[in-house]
XYZ file of C-alpha atoms in Angstrom:
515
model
C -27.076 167.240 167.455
C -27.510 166.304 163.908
C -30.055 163.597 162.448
C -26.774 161.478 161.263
C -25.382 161.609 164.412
C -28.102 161.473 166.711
C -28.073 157.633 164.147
C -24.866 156.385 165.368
C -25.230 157.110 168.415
C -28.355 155.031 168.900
C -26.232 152.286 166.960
C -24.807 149.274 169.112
C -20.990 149.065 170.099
C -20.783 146.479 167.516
C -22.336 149.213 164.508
C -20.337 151.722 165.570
C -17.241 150.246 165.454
C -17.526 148.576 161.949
C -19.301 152.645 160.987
C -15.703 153.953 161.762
C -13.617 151.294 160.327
C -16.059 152.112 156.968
C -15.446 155.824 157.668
C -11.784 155.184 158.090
C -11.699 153.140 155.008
C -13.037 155.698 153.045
C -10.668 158.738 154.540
C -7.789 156.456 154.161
C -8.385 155.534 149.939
C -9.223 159.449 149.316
C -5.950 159.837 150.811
C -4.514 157.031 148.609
C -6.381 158.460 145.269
C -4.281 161.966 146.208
C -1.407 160.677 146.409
C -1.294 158.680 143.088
C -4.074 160.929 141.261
C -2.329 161.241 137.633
C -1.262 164.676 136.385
C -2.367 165.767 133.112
C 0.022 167.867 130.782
C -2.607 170.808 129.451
C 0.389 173.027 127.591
C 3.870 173.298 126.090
C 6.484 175.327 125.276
C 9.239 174.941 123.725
C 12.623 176.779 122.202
C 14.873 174.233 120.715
C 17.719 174.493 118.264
C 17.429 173.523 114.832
C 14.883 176.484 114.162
C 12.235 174.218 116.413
C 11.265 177.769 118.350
C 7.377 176.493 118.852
C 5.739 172.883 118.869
C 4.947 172.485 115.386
C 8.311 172.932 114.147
C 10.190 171.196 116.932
C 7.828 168.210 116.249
C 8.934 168.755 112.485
C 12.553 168.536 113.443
C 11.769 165.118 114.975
C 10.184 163.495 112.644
C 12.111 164.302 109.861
C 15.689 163.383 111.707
C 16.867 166.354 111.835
C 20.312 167.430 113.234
C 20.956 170.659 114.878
C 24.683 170.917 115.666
C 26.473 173.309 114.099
C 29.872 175.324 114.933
C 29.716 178.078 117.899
C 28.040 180.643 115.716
C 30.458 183.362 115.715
C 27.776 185.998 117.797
C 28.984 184.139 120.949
C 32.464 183.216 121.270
C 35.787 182.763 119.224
C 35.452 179.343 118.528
C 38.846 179.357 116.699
C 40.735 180.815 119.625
C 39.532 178.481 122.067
C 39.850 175.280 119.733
C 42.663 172.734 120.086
C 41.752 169.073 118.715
C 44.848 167.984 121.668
C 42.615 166.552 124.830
C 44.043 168.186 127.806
C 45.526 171.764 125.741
C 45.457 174.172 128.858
C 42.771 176.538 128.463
C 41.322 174.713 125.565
C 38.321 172.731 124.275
C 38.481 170.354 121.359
C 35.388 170.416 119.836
C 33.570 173.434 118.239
C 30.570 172.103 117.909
C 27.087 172.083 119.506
C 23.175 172.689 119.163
C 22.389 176.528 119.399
C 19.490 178.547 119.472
C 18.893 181.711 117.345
C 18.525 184.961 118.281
C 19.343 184.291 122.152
C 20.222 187.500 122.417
C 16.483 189.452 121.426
C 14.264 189.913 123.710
C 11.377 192.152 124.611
C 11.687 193.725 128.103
C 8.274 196.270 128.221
C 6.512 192.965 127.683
C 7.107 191.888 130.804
C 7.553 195.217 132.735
C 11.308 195.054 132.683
C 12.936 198.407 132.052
C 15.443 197.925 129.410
C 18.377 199.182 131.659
C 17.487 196.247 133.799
C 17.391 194.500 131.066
C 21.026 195.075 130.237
C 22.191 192.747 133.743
C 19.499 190.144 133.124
C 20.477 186.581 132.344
C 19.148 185.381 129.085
C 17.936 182.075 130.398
C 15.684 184.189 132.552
C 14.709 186.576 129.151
C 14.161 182.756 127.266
C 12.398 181.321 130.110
C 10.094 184.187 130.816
C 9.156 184.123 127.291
C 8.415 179.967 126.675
C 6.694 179.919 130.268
C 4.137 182.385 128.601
C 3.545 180.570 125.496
C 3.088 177.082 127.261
C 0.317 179.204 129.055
C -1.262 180.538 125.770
C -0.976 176.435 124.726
C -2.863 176.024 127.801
C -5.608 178.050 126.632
C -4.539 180.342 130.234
C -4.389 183.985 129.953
C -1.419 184.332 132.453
C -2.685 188.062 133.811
C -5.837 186.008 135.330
C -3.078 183.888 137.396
C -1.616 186.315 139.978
C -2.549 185.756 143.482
C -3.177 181.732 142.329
C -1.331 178.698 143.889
C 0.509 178.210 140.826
C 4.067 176.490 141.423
C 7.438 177.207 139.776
C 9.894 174.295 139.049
C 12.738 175.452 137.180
C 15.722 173.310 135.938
C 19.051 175.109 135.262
C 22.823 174.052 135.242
C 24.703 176.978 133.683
C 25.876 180.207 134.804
C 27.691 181.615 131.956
C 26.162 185.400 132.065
C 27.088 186.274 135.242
C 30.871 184.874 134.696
C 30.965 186.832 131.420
C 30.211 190.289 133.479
C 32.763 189.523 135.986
C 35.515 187.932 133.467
C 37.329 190.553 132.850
C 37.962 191.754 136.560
C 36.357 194.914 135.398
C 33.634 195.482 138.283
C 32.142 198.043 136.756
C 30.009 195.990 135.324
C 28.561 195.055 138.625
C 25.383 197.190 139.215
C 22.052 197.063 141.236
C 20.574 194.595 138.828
C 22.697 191.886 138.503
C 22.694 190.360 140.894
C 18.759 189.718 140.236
C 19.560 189.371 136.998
C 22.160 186.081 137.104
C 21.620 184.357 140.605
C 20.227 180.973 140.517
C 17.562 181.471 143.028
C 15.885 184.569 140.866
C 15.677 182.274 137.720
C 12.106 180.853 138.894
C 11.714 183.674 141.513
C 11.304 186.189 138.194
C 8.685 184.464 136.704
C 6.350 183.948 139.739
C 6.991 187.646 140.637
C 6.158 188.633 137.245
C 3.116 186.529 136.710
C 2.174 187.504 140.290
C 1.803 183.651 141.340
C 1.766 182.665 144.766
C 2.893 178.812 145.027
C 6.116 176.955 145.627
C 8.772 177.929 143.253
C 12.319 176.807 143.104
C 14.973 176.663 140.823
C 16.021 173.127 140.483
C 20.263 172.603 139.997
C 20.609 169.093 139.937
C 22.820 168.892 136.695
C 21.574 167.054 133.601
C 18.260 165.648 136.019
C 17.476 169.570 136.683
C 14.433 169.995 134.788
C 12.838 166.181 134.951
C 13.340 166.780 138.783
C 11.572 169.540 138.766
C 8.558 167.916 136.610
C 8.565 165.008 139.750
C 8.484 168.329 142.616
C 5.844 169.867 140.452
C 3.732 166.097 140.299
C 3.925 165.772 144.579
C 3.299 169.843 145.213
C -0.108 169.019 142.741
C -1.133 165.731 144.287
C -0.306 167.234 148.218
C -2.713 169.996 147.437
C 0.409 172.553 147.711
C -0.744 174.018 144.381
C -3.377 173.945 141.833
C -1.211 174.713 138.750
C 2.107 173.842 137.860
C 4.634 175.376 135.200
C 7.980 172.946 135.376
C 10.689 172.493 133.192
C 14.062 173.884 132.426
C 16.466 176.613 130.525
C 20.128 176.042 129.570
C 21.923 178.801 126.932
C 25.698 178.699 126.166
C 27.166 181.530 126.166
C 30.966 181.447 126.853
C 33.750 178.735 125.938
C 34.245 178.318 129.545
C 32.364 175.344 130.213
C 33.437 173.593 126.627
C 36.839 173.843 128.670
C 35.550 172.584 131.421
C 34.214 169.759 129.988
C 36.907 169.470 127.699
C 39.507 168.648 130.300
C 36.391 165.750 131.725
C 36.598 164.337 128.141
C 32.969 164.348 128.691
C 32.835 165.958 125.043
C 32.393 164.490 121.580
C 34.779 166.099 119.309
C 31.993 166.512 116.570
C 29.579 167.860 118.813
C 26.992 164.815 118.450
C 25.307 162.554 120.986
C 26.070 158.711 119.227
C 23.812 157.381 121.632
C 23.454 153.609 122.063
C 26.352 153.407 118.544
C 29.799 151.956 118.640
C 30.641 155.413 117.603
C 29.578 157.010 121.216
C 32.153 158.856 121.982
C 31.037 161.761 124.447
C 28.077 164.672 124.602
C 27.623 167.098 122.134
C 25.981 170.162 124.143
C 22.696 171.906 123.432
C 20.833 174.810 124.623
C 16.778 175.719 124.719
C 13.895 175.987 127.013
C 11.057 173.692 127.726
C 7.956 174.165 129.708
C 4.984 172.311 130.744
C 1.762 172.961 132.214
C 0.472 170.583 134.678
C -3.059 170.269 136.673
C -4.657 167.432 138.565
C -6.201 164.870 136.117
C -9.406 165.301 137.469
C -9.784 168.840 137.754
C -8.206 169.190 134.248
C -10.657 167.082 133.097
C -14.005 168.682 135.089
C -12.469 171.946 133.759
C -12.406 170.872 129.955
C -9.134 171.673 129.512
C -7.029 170.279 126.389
C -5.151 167.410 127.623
C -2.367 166.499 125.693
C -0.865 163.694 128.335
C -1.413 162.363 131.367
C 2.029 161.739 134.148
C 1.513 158.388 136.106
C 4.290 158.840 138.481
C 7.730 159.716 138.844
C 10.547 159.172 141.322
C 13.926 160.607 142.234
C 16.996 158.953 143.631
C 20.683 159.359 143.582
C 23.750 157.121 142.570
C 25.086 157.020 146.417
C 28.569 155.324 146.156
C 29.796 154.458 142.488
C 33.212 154.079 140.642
C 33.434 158.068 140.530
C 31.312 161.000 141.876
C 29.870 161.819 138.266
C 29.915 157.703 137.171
C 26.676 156.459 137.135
C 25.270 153.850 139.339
C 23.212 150.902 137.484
C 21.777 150.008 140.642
C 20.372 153.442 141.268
C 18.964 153.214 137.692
C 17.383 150.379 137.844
C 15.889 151.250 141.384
C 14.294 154.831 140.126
C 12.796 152.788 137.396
C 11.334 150.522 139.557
C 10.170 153.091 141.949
C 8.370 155.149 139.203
C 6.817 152.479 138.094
C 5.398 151.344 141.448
C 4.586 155.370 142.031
C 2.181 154.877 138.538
C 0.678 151.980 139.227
C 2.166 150.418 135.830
C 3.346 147.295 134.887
C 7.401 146.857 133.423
C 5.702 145.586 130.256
C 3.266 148.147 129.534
C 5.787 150.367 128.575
C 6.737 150.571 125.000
C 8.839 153.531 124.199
C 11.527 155.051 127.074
C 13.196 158.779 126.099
C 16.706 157.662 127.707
C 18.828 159.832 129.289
C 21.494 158.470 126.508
C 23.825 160.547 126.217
C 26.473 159.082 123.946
C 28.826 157.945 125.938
C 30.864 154.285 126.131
C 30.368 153.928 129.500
C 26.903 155.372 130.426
C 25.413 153.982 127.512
C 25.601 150.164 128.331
C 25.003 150.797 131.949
C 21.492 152.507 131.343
C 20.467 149.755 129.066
C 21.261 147.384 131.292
C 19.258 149.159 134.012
C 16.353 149.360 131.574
C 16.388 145.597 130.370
C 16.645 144.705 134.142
C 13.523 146.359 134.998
C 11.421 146.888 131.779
C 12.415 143.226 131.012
C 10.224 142.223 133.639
C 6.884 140.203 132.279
C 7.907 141.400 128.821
C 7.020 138.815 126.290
C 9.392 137.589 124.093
C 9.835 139.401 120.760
C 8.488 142.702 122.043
C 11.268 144.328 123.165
C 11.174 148.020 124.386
C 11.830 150.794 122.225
C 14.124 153.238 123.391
C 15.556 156.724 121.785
C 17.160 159.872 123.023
C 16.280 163.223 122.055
C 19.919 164.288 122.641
C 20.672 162.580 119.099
C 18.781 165.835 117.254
C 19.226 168.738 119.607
C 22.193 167.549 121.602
C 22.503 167.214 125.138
C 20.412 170.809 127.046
C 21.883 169.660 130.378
C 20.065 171.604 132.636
C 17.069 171.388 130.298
C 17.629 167.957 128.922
C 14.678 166.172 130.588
C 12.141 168.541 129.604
C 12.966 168.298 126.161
C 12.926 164.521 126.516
C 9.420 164.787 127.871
C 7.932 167.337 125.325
C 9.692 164.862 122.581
C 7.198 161.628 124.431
C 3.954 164.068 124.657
C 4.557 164.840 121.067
C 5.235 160.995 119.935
C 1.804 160.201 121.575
C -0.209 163.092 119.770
C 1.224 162.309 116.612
C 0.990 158.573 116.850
C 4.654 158.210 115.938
C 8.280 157.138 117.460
C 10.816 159.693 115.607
C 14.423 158.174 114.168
C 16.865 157.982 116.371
C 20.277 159.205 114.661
C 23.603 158.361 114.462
C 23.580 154.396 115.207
C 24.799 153.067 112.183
C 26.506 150.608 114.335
C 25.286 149.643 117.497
C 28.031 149.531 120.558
C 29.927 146.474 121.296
C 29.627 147.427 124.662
C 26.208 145.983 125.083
C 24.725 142.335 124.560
C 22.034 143.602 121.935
C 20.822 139.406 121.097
C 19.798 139.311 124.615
C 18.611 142.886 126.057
C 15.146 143.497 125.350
C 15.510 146.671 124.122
C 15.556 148.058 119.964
C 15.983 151.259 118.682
C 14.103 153.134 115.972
C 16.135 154.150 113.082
C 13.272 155.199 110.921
C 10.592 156.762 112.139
C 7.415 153.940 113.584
C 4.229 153.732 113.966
C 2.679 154.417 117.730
C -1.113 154.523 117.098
C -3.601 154.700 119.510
C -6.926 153.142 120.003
C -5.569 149.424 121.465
C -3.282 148.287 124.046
C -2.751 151.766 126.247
C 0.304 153.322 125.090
C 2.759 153.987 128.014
C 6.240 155.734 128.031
C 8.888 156.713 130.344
C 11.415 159.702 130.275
C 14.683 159.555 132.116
C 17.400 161.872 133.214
C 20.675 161.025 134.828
C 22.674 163.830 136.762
C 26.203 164.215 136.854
C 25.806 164.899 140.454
C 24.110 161.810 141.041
C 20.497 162.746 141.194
C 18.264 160.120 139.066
C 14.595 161.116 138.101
C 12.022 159.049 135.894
C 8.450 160.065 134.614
C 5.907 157.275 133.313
C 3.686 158.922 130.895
C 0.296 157.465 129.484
C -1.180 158.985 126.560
C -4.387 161.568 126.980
C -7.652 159.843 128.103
C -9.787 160.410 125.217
C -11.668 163.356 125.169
C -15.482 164.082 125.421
C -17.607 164.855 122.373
C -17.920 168.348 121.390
C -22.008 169.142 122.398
C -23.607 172.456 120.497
C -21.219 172.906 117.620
C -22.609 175.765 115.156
C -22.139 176.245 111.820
C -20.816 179.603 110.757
C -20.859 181.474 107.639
C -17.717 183.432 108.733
C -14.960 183.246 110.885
C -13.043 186.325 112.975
C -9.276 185.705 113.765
C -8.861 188.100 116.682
C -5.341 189.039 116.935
C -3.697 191.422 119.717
C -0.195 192.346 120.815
C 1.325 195.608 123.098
C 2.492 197.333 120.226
C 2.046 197.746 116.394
C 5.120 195.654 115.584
C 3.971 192.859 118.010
C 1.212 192.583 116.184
C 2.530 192.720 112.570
C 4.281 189.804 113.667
C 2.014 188.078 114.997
C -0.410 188.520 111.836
C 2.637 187.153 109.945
C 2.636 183.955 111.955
C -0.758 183.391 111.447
C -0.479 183.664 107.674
C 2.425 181.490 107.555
C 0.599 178.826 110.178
C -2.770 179.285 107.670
C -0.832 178.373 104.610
C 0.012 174.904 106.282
C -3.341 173.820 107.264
C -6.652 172.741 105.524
C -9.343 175.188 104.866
C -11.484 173.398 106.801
C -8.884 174.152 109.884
C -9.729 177.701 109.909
C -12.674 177.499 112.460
C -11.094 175.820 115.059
C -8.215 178.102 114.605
C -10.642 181.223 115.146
C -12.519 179.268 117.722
């Protein structure tokens, strides 16, 4: 018998029992720090349209109010032959318009041990998604080959299907070989990317509509905090690649007819659609922190809920908004009033619109003091609406606002909508860019994403804690840029980035660019 226990049991009834109702105390708030411990954001990736194909440049796109619809580049579809401005034209849409990536199509299969005739059947969201998942690990400062055999999760958002129709379209099978079905089925979308990183912790794909990817950010946040897995890689992937789903949501009249999200404006008058990837790499606060890893944001808490019974199955339900608010908030430990800035789900539409403001005055109104109304944007007013991918890139949008200290424009509200009491909501939106600096009141903001199934998700997100001194810094007289890539053209490239990422920084940014 050990010393400690040879002491309680020489301890009266009376010491014992108030021993174990300390012991129990203590077991019962380590369980209690677990299950609220905040998750810290330690890398991103991103492919957006607008040319934002890395962080810096997405971040530019922001900030600057830039717009990224365009017409259906002519690479993917015959816009023209599918276009009829008539609502309701059989077999037609009546916008040509959306947010588009470039170069969807390129891709590097020996990279990733794919044989190019594999290749051939595989989806592109899986190509895009293999590809951004890798470079939100390089952002981590994680070389992804020392991963395999970890308890890394997978949380992948999706909505579309397009590849697999466009193989099958025709009613020519012969199409169909050995790979496709790998290549296009929902299930092997996150299944890919664990198998090819080797990782060996939950991973799902996530299709939950336009709350895909957000919902997969809250699964990634409980599988951390219930020990499932150490690591987490969450977000979402959405490409358009056939006029079959403008159709589709054609004949909803979910669609703007100019392809643009008029979020919040008298002018709202449907989505525009948008494609890209988003990733984000997520750890335990504390072991983020004891590991001195670059935190760029911390998650408070999150919840998921869904509409239940509304006017329609994809109408939203303001109850069920206002309850997921509430419930993230409790989740985070966070007052309604700390938060100053909410990424809506805002998509642009005259009947969403109102009801999610409502929702967020009802609950973020809470304790507010007068004249401080929150702030509130949507993403989905540069880059469109990514659906399946629309809450990561709502996310990545707040983790950059924090780092930069700055609220981006939100566009196209040159008149705000009737629909909605503006004198007494308190909520504002930025149309210039504003000021979020750091260093007083914490800064606090939440991201949102609405389904059209039903399914609800929020995130509360606190800015970074700030980060320890650097100890043992050392003066150099030179500095080596190492640079390597799996082949000679790779790496070309690559040396041209660097060049072109040199010529936009200070000299003096060179070290901790080698570093």
């Amino acid at each position: 018998m050990s010393k400690r226990a040879t002491e309680i049991e020489q301890m009266s009834s009376l010491k014992r029992a108030v021993f174990a109702l300390k012991t129990t105390r203590a077991q019962l708030d380590a369980l209690e720090r677990a299950r609220t411990e905040p998750i810290a954001v330690i890398g991103m990736g991103c492919r957006f349209p607008g040319q934002s194909d890395n962080l810096d440049a997405f971040w530019q796109l922001l900030k600057n109010g830039g717009d990224a619809v365009t017409e259906v580049p002519a690479d993917r579809w015959d816009a023209d032959a599918y276009y009829d401005p008539t609502p309701g034209t059989p077999g037609k849409a009546y916008t040509k318009w959306g947010a588009f990536l470039e170069h969807a199509d390129r891709f590097d299969p020996l990279f990733f041990g794919i044989s190019p005739r594999e290749a051939i059947s595989l989806d592109p969201q899986q190509r895009l998604l293999l590809e951004v998942s890798w470079e939100a690990l390089e952002n981590a400062g994680i070389p992804a080959g020392r991963l395999a055999h970890s308890r890394t999760g997978v949380f992948v958002g999706l909505m579309t299907n397009d590849y697999v129709q466009l193989q099958v379209a025709t009613g020519n099978l012969s199409n169909v070989d050995a790979y496709l079905g790998t290549g296009t089925g929902d299930c092997f979308v996150a299944g890919r990317l664990s198998y090819t990183l080797g990782l060996q912790g939950p991973c799902m794909s996530i299709p939950t509509a336009c709350s895909s990817s957000l919902v997969g950010v809250h699964l990634a946040c409980q599988s951390l905090r219930s020990g499932e897995c150490d690591l987490g890689l969450a977000g979402g992937v959405n490409l358009m690649l056939s006029a079959g789903t403008f159709v589709l949501m054609s004949n909803l009249r979910a669609l703007a007819p100019d392809g643009r999200c008029k979020t919040f404006a008298a002018a709202a008058d449907g989505y525009g659609r948008g494609e890209g990837c988003g990733m984000v790499v997520l750890k335990r606060l504390s072991e983020a922190q004891a590991d001195g890893d670059h935190i760029l944001a911390v998650i408070r808490g999150s919840a998921v809920n869904h509409d239940g019974h509304s006017a329609g199955l994809t109408v939203p339900n303001g109850q069920a908004q206002r309850a997921v608010l509430a419930a993230a908030l409790a989740n985070a430990g966070v007052r309604p009033a700390e938060v100053g800035y909410v990424e809506a789900h805002g998509t642009g539409t005259a009947l969403g619109d109102p009801i999610e403001v409502g929702a967020l005055d009802a609950v973020l109104g809470e304790g507010r003091p007068a004249g401080q109304p929150v702030v509130v944007g949507s993403v989905k007013t540069n880059i469109g609406h990514l659906e399946g991918a629309a809450g990561i890139a709502g996310l990545i949008k707040v983790v950059l606002a924090l780092q930069h200290e700055e609220i981006p424009p939100h566009l196209h509200f040159e008149e705000p909508s009737p629909y909605i009491d503006w004198a007494r909501v308190q909520v504002r939106v930025p149309v210039q860019a504003e000021p979020w600096r750091a260093g007083g009141q914490r800064r606090i903001a939440g991201v949102s994403a609405f389904g059209m199934s039903g399914t609800n998700a929020h995130v509360v997100v606190e800015e970074a804690p700030p980060a320890a001194p650097l100890s043992n810094a050392v003066e150099r007289p030179v500095h080596l840029l190492a640079l390597s890539a799996k082949s000679e053209a790779a790496l070309g490239e690559a040396a041209s980035r660097y060049a072109e990422q040199l010529t936009k920084q200070p000299p003096e940014a060179l070290a901790d660019l080698c570093y």
